[in-house]
Amino acid sequence: MTTNDKTVIGNSITIEGTVDGTDDLVVHGTVKGKLSTSKGVTVAKSGKVEADVNATAVEIVGALSGGIVAKGKAEITAGGRMIGDIKAPRIMIADGAKFTGNIDMGGA
Amino acid sequence: MAKNRTPTTIASHTRVDGKIRGDEDLLVLGRTSGAIEIEGLVEVAGSGIVEADVLATRVVIAGVVVGTVVATESLVVESTGRVVGSLTAPTLRIAEGAQYAGRLEVSGDARAADVAATTKVETTSEIALPTPAAPAPAPRKDRPSTTKRIVVKKQKKRDRNGVAAAMH
């Protein structure tokens, strides 16, 4: 049997609801609802996520509308678009990324 | 069927609650509940648990499915598959050793049905689902059509030894 510890949502797939677990999650398609994992979430270039995201690491290459809470790093790459608040100890917003929202790095 | 570099996979430690739809293949190694509508293949792997109504072009069940499954082309329940609910497809194969409780509907040529299941399942608890799911919708008894129905009783013995192999 396939041993696959990565959840992948393909281009043409739409999920309305919640996705949670302990696998890495890569979204090429559309997710509306809530994403939660103890590992990483990547919103790929074609990905459109309208959801709150709770993960260890979050990478936005596509579009995210919703809040991010990351235990580790939250990153919006060049070309990535995000509307929402980010709470993470390490945050990177690349040159060329679009971001509207608040940032909380939890530091003093 | 759009072939994708990254086939859609629900990994074994992931749970999706809600509706999944699209037009590419879906592999379920983890759990889903809600509804699945896929133009393509839905494969429920041995580790997969689907508590959802499934509508797809082709369906292969090697794990657990609780719900109403409709395949527009073909439906296969592998020997490790366990199903509670109804199965509908123009061609249907249930491998020897598979377990199911429910009803089968084979539209079109009934000879395409190849049932070798031992059909031992009598209760959903035997399938060891963590949460018992709602029973399958009541059968529509009076729909007039050319559809031939095969209702397999719980204790029915295998009547076609090893025929499943011929379908491989």
mmCIF file of N, CA, C and O in Angstrom, chain B residues 59-134:
data_model
loop_
_atom_site.group_PDB
_atom_site.id
_atom_site.type_symbol
_atom_site.label_atom_id
_atom_site.label_comp_id
_atom_site.label_asym_id
_atom_site.label_seq_id
_atom_site.Cartn_x
_atom_site.Cartn_y
_atom_site.Cartn_z
ATOM 1 N N VAL B 59 -15.001 3.762 -8.662
ATOM 2 C CA VAL B 59 -14.739 3.690 -7.228
ATOM 3 C C VAL B 59 -14.066 2.356 -6.923
ATOM 4 O O VAL B 59 -14.499 1.312 -7.407
ATOM 5 N N VAL B 60 -12.993 2.411 -6.172
ATOM 6 C CA VAL B 60 -12.332 1.201 -5.679
ATOM 7 C C VAL B 60 -12.277 1.308 -4.157
ATOM 8 O O VAL B 60 -11.781 2.292 -3.614
ATOM 9 N N ILE B 61 -12.796 0.290 -3.502
ATOM 10 C CA ILE B 61 -12.862 0.334 -2.041
ATOM 11 C C ILE B 61 -12.027 -0.807 -1.468
ATOM 12 O O ILE B 61 -12.358 -1.981 -1.629
ATOM 13 N N ALA B 62 -10.931 -0.450 -0.834
ATOM 14 C CA ALA B 62 -10.137 -1.457 -0.126
ATOM 15 C C ALA B 62 -10.192 -1.202 1.383
ATOM 16 O O ALA B 62 -9.711 -1.998 2.167
ATOM 17 N N GLY B 63 -10.770 -0.079 1.747
ATOM 18 C CA GLY B 63 -10.905 0.273 3.153
ATOM 19 C C GLY B 63 -12.353 0.213 3.590
ATOM 20 O O GLY B 63 -13.086 -0.695 3.186
ATOM 21 N N VAL B 64 -12.741 1.158 4.390
ATOM 22 C CA VAL B 64 -14.089 1.159 4.964
ATOM 23 C C VAL B 64 -14.907 2.299 4.363
ATOM 24 O O VAL B 64 -14.441 3.428 4.289
ATOM 25 N N VAL B 65 -16.103 1.977 3.948
ATOM 26 C CA VAL B 65 -17.017 3.016 3.468
ATOM 27 C C VAL B 65 -18.373 2.835 4.132
ATOM 28 O O VAL B 65 -18.928 1.732 4.129
ATOM 29 N N VAL B 66 -18.860 3.887 4.717
ATOM 30 C CA VAL B 66 -20.214 3.894 5.245
ATOM 31 C C VAL B 66 -20.964 4.986 4.501
ATOM 32 O O VAL B 66 -20.640 6.156 4.643
ATOM 33 N N GLY B 67 -21.910 4.588 3.698
ATOM 34 C CA GLY B 67 -22.658 5.590 2.945
ATOM 35 C C GLY B 67 -23.163 5.016 1.643
ATOM 36 O O GLY B 67 -23.072 3.822 1.379
ATOM 37 N N THR B 68 -23.683 5.885 0.854
ATOM 38 C CA THR B 68 -24.236 5.501 -0.431
ATOM 39 C C THR B 68 -23.180 5.761 -1.504
ATOM 40 O O THR B 68 -22.677 6.866 -1.622
ATOM 41 N N VAL B 69 -22.843 4.716 -2.231
ATOM 42 C CA VAL B 69 -21.794 4.848 -3.242
ATOM 43 C C VAL B 69 -22.413 4.682 -4.624
ATOM 44 O O VAL B 69 -23.059 3.670 -4.900
ATOM 45 N N VAL B 70 -22.230 5.670 -5.461
ATOM 46 C CA VAL B 70 -22.710 5.590 -6.834
ATOM 47 C C VAL B 70 -21.526 5.799 -7.759
ATOM 48 O O VAL B 70 -20.846 6.823 -7.689
ATOM 49 N N ALA B 71 -21.270 4.810 -8.605
ATOM 50 C CA ALA B 71 -20.217 4.949 -9.606
ATOM 51 C C ALA B 71 -20.866 4.945 -10.977
ATOM 52 O O ALA B 71 -21.718 4.098 -11.259
ATOM 53 N N THR B 72 -20.484 5.871 -11.822
ATOM 54 C CA THR B 72 -21.126 5.943 -13.130
ATOM 55 C C THR B 72 -20.500 4.960 -14.115
ATOM 56 O O THR B 72 -21.097 4.649 -15.129
ATOM 57 N N GLU B 73 -19.292 4.479 -13.815
ATOM 58 C CA GLU B 73 -18.675 3.480 -14.696
ATOM 59 C C GLU B 73 -18.492 2.135 -14.012
ATOM 60 O O GLU B 73 -19.028 1.138 -14.452
ATOM 61 N N SER B 74 -17.710 2.090 -12.974
ATOM 62 C CA SER B 74 -17.442 0.801 -12.341
ATOM 63 C C SER B 74 -17.176 0.966 -10.860
ATOM 64 O O SER B 74 -16.740 2.017 -10.407
ATOM 65 N N LEU B 75 -17.444 -0.112 -10.158
ATOM 66 C CA LEU B 75 -17.257 -0.094 -8.711
ATOM 67 C C LEU B 75 -16.653 -1.424 -8.292
ATOM 68 O O LEU B 75 -17.127 -2.482 -8.689
ATOM 69 N N VAL B 76 -15.585 -1.359 -7.525
ATOM 70 C CA VAL B 76 -14.910 -2.568 -7.069
ATOM 71 C C VAL B 76 -14.751 -2.501 -5.557
ATOM 72 O O VAL B 76 -14.294 -1.494 -5.023
ATOM 73 N N VAL B 77 -15.158 -3.565 -4.892
ATOM 74 C CA VAL B 77 -14.843 -3.687 -3.474
ATOM 75 C C VAL B 77 -13.786 -4.774 -3.364
ATOM 76 O O VAL B 77 -14.032 -5.936 -3.697
ATOM 77 N N GLU B 78 -12.596 -4.388 -2.969
ATOM 78 C CA GLU B 78 -11.496 -5.339 -2.856
ATOM 79 C C GLU B 78 -11.716 -6.255 -1.654
ATOM 80 O O GLU B 78 -12.570 -5.996 -0.808
ATOM 81 N N SER B 79 -10.870 -7.286 -1.560
ATOM 82 C CA SER B 79 -11.078 -8.284 -0.508
ATOM 83 C C SER B 79 -10.962 -7.691 0.887
ATOM 84 O O SER B 79 -11.539 -8.211 1.835
ATOM 85 N N THR B 80 -10.228 -6.592 1.003
ATOM 86 C CA THR B 80 -10.090 -5.962 2.318
ATOM 87 C C THR B 80 -11.181 -4.920 2.569
ATOM 88 O O THR B 80 -11.231 -4.320 3.635
ATOM 89 N N GLY B 81 -12.026 -4.710 1.576
ATOM 90 C CA GLY B 81 -13.015 -3.644 1.678
ATOM 91 C C GLY B 81 -14.161 -4.005 2.611
ATOM 92 O O GLY B 81 -14.555 -5.165 2.719
ATOM 93 N N ARG B 82 -14.667 -3.009 3.271
ATOM 94 C CA ARG B 82 -15.846 -3.191 4.124
ATOM 95 C C ARG B 82 -16.796 -2.048 3.837
ATOM 96 O O ARG B 82 -16.414 -0.884 3.912
ATOM 97 N N VAL B 83 -18.012 -2.411 3.555
ATOM 98 C CA VAL B 83 -18.980 -1.388 3.148
ATOM 99 C C VAL B 83 -20.272 -1.555 3.932
ATOM 100 O O VAL B 83 -20.775 -2.668 4.074
ATOM 101 N N VAL B 84 -20.770 -0.462 4.442
ATOM 102 C CA VAL B 84 -22.114 -0.446 4.992
ATOM 103 C C VAL B 84 -22.869 0.625 4.220
ATOM 104 O O VAL B 84 -22.503 1.795 4.270
ATOM 105 N N GLY B 85 -23.858 0.209 3.491
ATOM 106 C CA GLY B 85 -24.591 1.183 2.697
ATOM 107 C C GLY B 85 -24.971 0.577 1.365
ATOM 108 O O GLY B 85 -24.941 -0.638 1.196
ATOM 109 N N SER B 86 -25.294 1.398 0.431
ATOM 110 C CA SER B 86 -25.702 0.848 -0.848
ATOM 111 C C SER B 86 -24.652 1.139 -1.910
ATOM 112 O O SER B 86 -23.936 2.135 -1.853
ATOM 113 N N LEU B 87 -24.544 0.218 -2.838
ATOM 114 C CA LEU B 87 -23.592 0.347 -3.937
ATOM 115 C C LEU B 87 -24.368 0.359 -5.241
ATOM 116 O O LEU B 87 -25.187 -0.518 -5.486
ATOM 117 N N THR B 88 -24.101 1.323 -6.065
ATOM 118 C CA THR B 88 -24.771 1.392 -7.358
ATOM 119 C C THR B 88 -23.736 1.641 -8.442
ATOM 120 O O THR B 88 -22.914 2.544 -8.327
ATOM 121 N N ALA B 89 -23.775 0.807 -9.475
ATOM 122 C CA ALA B 89 -22.840 0.986 -10.590
ATOM 123 C C ALA B 89 -23.293 0.137 -11.759
ATOM 124 O O ALA B 89 -23.994 -0.857 -11.571
ATOM 125 N N PRO B 90 -22.902 0.498 -12.981
ATOM 126 C CA PRO B 90 -23.223 -0.362 -14.120
ATOM 127 C C PRO B 90 -22.437 -1.673 -14.091
ATOM 128 O O PRO B 90 -22.937 -2.699 -14.536
ATOM 129 N N THR B 91 -21.216 -1.621 -13.602
ATOM 130 C CA THR B 91 -20.490 -2.878 -13.385
ATOM 131 C C THR B 91 -19.939 -2.849 -11.972
ATOM 132 O O THR B 91 -19.410 -1.848 -11.518
ATOM 133 N N LEU B 92 -20.079 -3.991 -11.348
ATOM 134 C CA LEU B 92 -19.782 -4.057 -9.922
ATOM 135 C C LEU B 92 -19.026 -5.337 -9.645
ATOM 136 O O LEU B 92 -19.388 -6.398 -10.137
ATOM 137 N N ARG B 93 -17.950 -5.228 -8.890
ATOM 138 C CA ARG B 93 -17.249 -6.438 -8.475
ATOM 139 C C ARG B 93 -16.981 -6.364 -6.987
ATOM 140 O O ARG B 93 -16.478 -5.372 -6.486
ATOM 141 N N ILE B 94 -17.352 -7.428 -6.318
ATOM 142 C CA ILE B 94 -17.053 -7.505 -4.895
ATOM 143 C C ILE B 94 -16.169 -8.714 -4.703
ATOM 144 O O ILE B 94 -16.568 -9.847 -4.955
ATOM 145 N N ALA B 95 -14.964 -8.489 -4.285
ATOM 146 C CA ALA B 95 -13.989 -9.576 -4.186
ATOM 147 C C ALA B 95 -14.329 -10.487 -3.018
ATOM 148 O O ALA B 95 -14.945 -10.072 -2.037
ATOM 149 N N GLU B 96 -13.881 -11.709 -3.151
ATOM 150 C CA GLU B 96 -14.068 -12.655 -2.075
ATOM 151 C C GLU B 96 -13.356 -12.145 -0.828
ATOM 152 O O GLU B 96 -12.217 -11.698 -0.897
ATOM 153 N N GLY B 97 -14.029 -12.209 0.279
ATOM 154 C CA GLY B 97 -13.441 -11.727 1.518
ATOM 155 C C GLY B 97 -13.913 -10.342 1.894
ATOM 156 O O GLY B 97 -13.794 -9.935 3.041
ATOM 157 N N ALA B 98 -14.445 -9.629 0.929
ATOM 158 C CA ALA B 98 -14.974 -8.302 1.241
ATOM 159 C C ALA B 98 -16.196 -8.453 2.135
ATOM 160 O O ALA B 98 -16.876 -9.475 2.106
ATOM 161 N N GLN B 99 -16.450 -7.423 2.913
ATOM 162 C CA GLN B 99 -17.601 -7.476 3.791
ATOM 163 C C GLN B 99 -18.510 -6.300 3.486
ATOM 164 O O GLN B 99 -18.042 -5.197 3.294
ATOM 165 N N TYR B 100 -19.773 -6.582 3.439
ATOM 166 C CA TYR B 100 -20.676 -5.453 3.303
ATOM 167 C C TYR B 100 -22.030 -5.774 3.883
ATOM 168 O O TYR B 100 -22.430 -6.932 4.008
ATOM 169 N N ALA B 101 -22.697 -4.741 4.255
ATOM 170 C CA ALA B 101 -24.082 -4.851 4.677
ATOM 171 C C ALA B 101 -24.822 -3.751 3.957
ATOM 172 O O ALA B 101 -24.437 -2.599 4.028
ATOM 173 N N GLY B 102 -25.828 -4.120 3.226
ATOM 174 C CA GLY B 102 -26.550 -3.093 2.497
ATOM 175 C C GLY B 102 -27.161 -3.675 1.248
ATOM 176 O O GLY B 102 -27.489 -4.849 1.191
ATOM 177 N N ARG B 103 -27.283 -2.844 0.239
ATOM 178 C CA ARG B 103 -27.892 -3.356 -0.966
ATOM 179 C C ARG B 103 -27.065 -2.958 -2.181
ATOM 180 O O ARG B 103 -26.327 -1.980 -2.173
ATOM 181 N N LEU B 104 -27.201 -3.775 -3.182
ATOM 182 C CA LEU B 104 -26.467 -3.552 -4.420
ATOM 183 C C LEU B 104 -27.444 -3.211 -5.517
ATOM 184 O O LEU B 104 -28.533 -3.762 -5.584
ATOM 185 N N GLU B 105 -27.036 -2.321 -6.352
ATOM 186 C CA GLU B 105 -27.870 -2.014 -7.501
ATOM 187 C C GLU B 105 -26.965 -1.987 -8.720
ATOM 188 O O GLU B 105 -26.019 -1.215 -8.788
ATOM 189 N N VAL B 106 -27.250 -2.894 -9.631
ATOM 190 C CA VAL B 106 -26.439 -2.951 -10.829
ATOM 191 C C VAL B 106 -27.307 -2.497 -11.985
ATOM 192 O O VAL B 106 -28.218 -3.200 -12.405
ATOM 193 N N SER B 107 -27.036 -1.327 -12.458
ATOM 194 C CA SER B 107 -27.819 -0.826 -13.570
ATOM 195 C C SER B 107 -27.259 -1.400 -14.855
ATOM 196 O O SER B 107 -26.101 -1.781 -14.928
ATOM 197 N N GLY B 108 -28.081 -1.464 -15.850
ATOM 198 C CA GLY B 108 -27.616 -2.025 -17.116
ATOM 199 C C GLY B 108 -27.573 -3.536 -17.056
ATOM 200 O O GLY B 108 -28.463 -4.181 -16.514
ATOM 201 N N ASP B 109 -26.515 -4.094 -17.603
ATOM 202 C CA ASP B 109 -26.397 -5.528 -17.719
ATOM 203 C C ASP B 109 -26.078 -6.167 -16.374
ATOM 204 O O ASP B 109 -24.989 -6.011 -15.846
ATOM 205 N N ALA B 110 -27.041 -6.860 -15.843
ATOM 206 C CA ALA B 110 -26.862 -7.434 -14.517
ATOM 207 C C ALA B 110 -25.772 -8.494 -14.498
ATOM 208 O O ALA B 110 -25.219 -8.800 -13.460
ATOM 209 N N ARG B 111 -25.471 -9.046 -15.641
ATOM 210 C CA ARG B 111 -24.436 -10.078 -15.651
ATOM 211 C C ARG B 111 -23.067 -9.516 -15.328
ATOM 212 O O ARG B 111 -22.140 -10.232 -15.029
ATOM 213 N N ALA B 112 -22.982 -8.216 -15.426
ATOM 214 C CA ALA B 112 -21.702 -7.607 -15.083
ATOM 215 C C ALA B 112 -21.435 -7.675 -13.586
ATOM 216 O O ALA B 112 -20.316 -7.510 -13.149
ATOM 217 N N ALA B 113 -22.470 -7.942 -12.828
ATOM 218 C CA ALA B 113 -22.263 -8.036 -11.391
ATOM 219 C C ALA B 113 -21.503 -9.315 -11.087
ATOM 220 O O ALA B 113 -21.802 -10.374 -11.610
ATOM 221 N N ASP B 114 -20.553 -9.186 -10.270
ATOM 222 C CA ASP B 114 -19.741 -10.339 -9.933
ATOM 223 C C ASP B 114 -19.564 -10.333 -8.423
ATOM 224 O O ASP B 114 -18.695 -9.661 -7.899
ATOM 225 N N VAL B 115 -20.409 -11.037 -7.781
ATOM 226 C CA VAL B 115 -20.428 -10.959 -6.331
ATOM 227 C C VAL B 115 -19.842 -12.230 -5.741
ATOM 228 O O VAL B 115 -20.378 -13.307 -5.899
ATOM 229 N N ALA B 116 -18.734 -12.093 -5.106
ATOM 230 C CA ALA B 116 -18.117 -13.245 -4.468
ATOM 231 C C ALA B 116 -17.925 -13.007 -2.987
ATOM 232 O O ALA B 116 -17.173 -13.674 -2.330
ATOM 233 N N ALA B 117 -18.594 -12.014 -2.499
ATOM 234 C CA ALA B 117 -18.386 -11.650 -1.095
ATOM 235 C C ALA B 117 -18.932 -12.717 -0.174
ATOM 236 O O ALA B 117 -19.904 -13.397 -0.480
ATOM 237 N N THR B 118 -18.302 -12.864 0.929
ATOM 238 C CA THR B 118 -18.809 -13.784 1.932
ATOM 239 C C THR B 118 -19.910 -13.121 2.751
ATOM 240 O O THR B 118 -20.630 -13.786 3.448
ATOM 241 N N THR B 119 -19.992 -11.834 2.644
ATOM 242 C CA THR B 119 -21.060 -11.054 3.274
ATOM 243 C C THR B 119 -21.303 -11.439 4.727
ATOM 244 O O THR B 119 -22.386 -11.796 5.132
ATOM 245 N N LYS B 120 -20.256 -11.353 5.464
ATOM 246 C CA LYS B 120 -20.365 -11.740 6.867
ATOM 247 C C LYS B 120 -20.877 -10.610 7.757
ATOM 248 O O LYS B 120 -21.260 -10.840 8.880
ATOM 249 N N VAL B 121 -20.811 -9.431 7.234
ATOM 250 C CA VAL B 121 -21.137 -8.299 8.099
ATOM 251 C C VAL B 121 -22.602 -8.315 8.482
ATOM 252 O O VAL B 121 -23.475 -8.391 7.636
ATOM 253 N N GLU B 122 -22.863 -8.275 9.737
ATOM 254 C CA GLU B 122 -24.245 -8.191 10.179
ATOM 255 C C GLU B 122 -24.513 -6.913 10.934
ATOM 256 O O GLU B 122 -25.609 -6.427 10.964
ATOM 257 N N THR B 123 -23.508 -6.409 11.567
ATOM 258 C CA THR B 123 -23.688 -5.154 12.287
ATOM 259 C C THR B 123 -22.542 -4.241 11.930
ATOM 260 O O THR B 123 -21.469 -4.681 11.563
ATOM 261 N N THR B 124 -22.806 -2.968 12.073
ATOM 262 C CA THR B 124 -21.736 -2.015 11.788
ATOM 263 C C THR B 124 -20.631 -2.116 12.830
ATOM 264 O O THR B 124 -19.508 -1.765 12.585
ATOM 265 N N SER B 125 -20.972 -2.608 14.005
ATOM 266 C CA SER B 125 -19.944 -2.655 15.050
ATOM 267 C C SER B 125 -18.825 -3.633 14.676
ATOM 268 O O SER B 125 -17.684 -3.458 15.070
ATOM 269 N N GLU B 126 -19.176 -4.613 13.892
ATOM 270 C CA GLU B 126 -18.155 -5.572 13.478
ATOM 271 C C GLU B 126 -17.104 -4.911 12.601
ATOM 272 O O GLU B 126 -15.973 -5.351 12.503
ATOM 273 N N ILE B 127 -17.509 -3.831 11.983
ATOM 274 C CA ILE B 127 -16.585 -3.109 11.126
ATOM 275 C C ILE B 127 -15.695 -2.188 11.949
ATOM 276 O O ILE B 127 -14.751 -1.627 11.459
ATOM 277 N N ALA B 128 -15.993 -2.110 13.219
ATOM 278 C CA ALA B 128 -15.127 -1.425 14.165
ATOM 279 C C ALA B 128 -14.937 0.048 13.822
ATOM 280 O O ALA B 128 -13.833 0.559 13.836
ATOM 281 N N LEU B 129 -16.004 0.679 13.489
ATOM 282 C CA LEU B 129 -15.919 2.118 13.280
ATOM 283 C C LEU B 129 -15.907 2.792 14.632
ATOM 284 O O LEU B 129 -16.655 2.413 15.517
ATOM 285 N N PRO B 130 -15.066 3.784 14.775
ATOM 286 C CA PRO B 130 -15.024 4.484 16.054
ATOM 287 C C PRO B 130 -16.350 5.144 16.397
ATOM 288 O O PRO B 130 -16.751 5.165 17.535
ATOM 289 N N THR B 131 -17.017 5.667 15.400
ATOM 290 C CA THR B 131 -18.320 6.259 15.655
ATOM 291 C C THR B 131 -19.316 5.650 14.679
ATOM 292 O O THR B 131 -19.114 5.696 13.481
ATOM 293 N N PRO B 132 -20.363 5.073 15.210
ATOM 294 C CA PRO B 132 -21.347 4.476 14.307
ATOM 295 C C PRO B 132 -22.003 5.555 13.459
ATOM 296 O O PRO B 132 -22.398 6.592 13.982
ATOM 297 N N ALA B 133 -22.052 5.312 12.198
ATOM 298 C CA ALA B 133 -22.605 6.310 11.297
ATOM 299 C C ALA B 133 -24.083 6.070 11.095
ATOM 300 O O ALA B 133 -24.621 5.025 11.445
ATOM 301 N N ALA B 134 -24.697 7.056 10.549
ATOM 302 C CA ALA B 134 -26.118 6.939 10.266
ATOM 303 C C ALA B 134 -26.343 5.826 9.253
ATOM 304 O O ALA B 134 -25.504 5.582 8.391
#
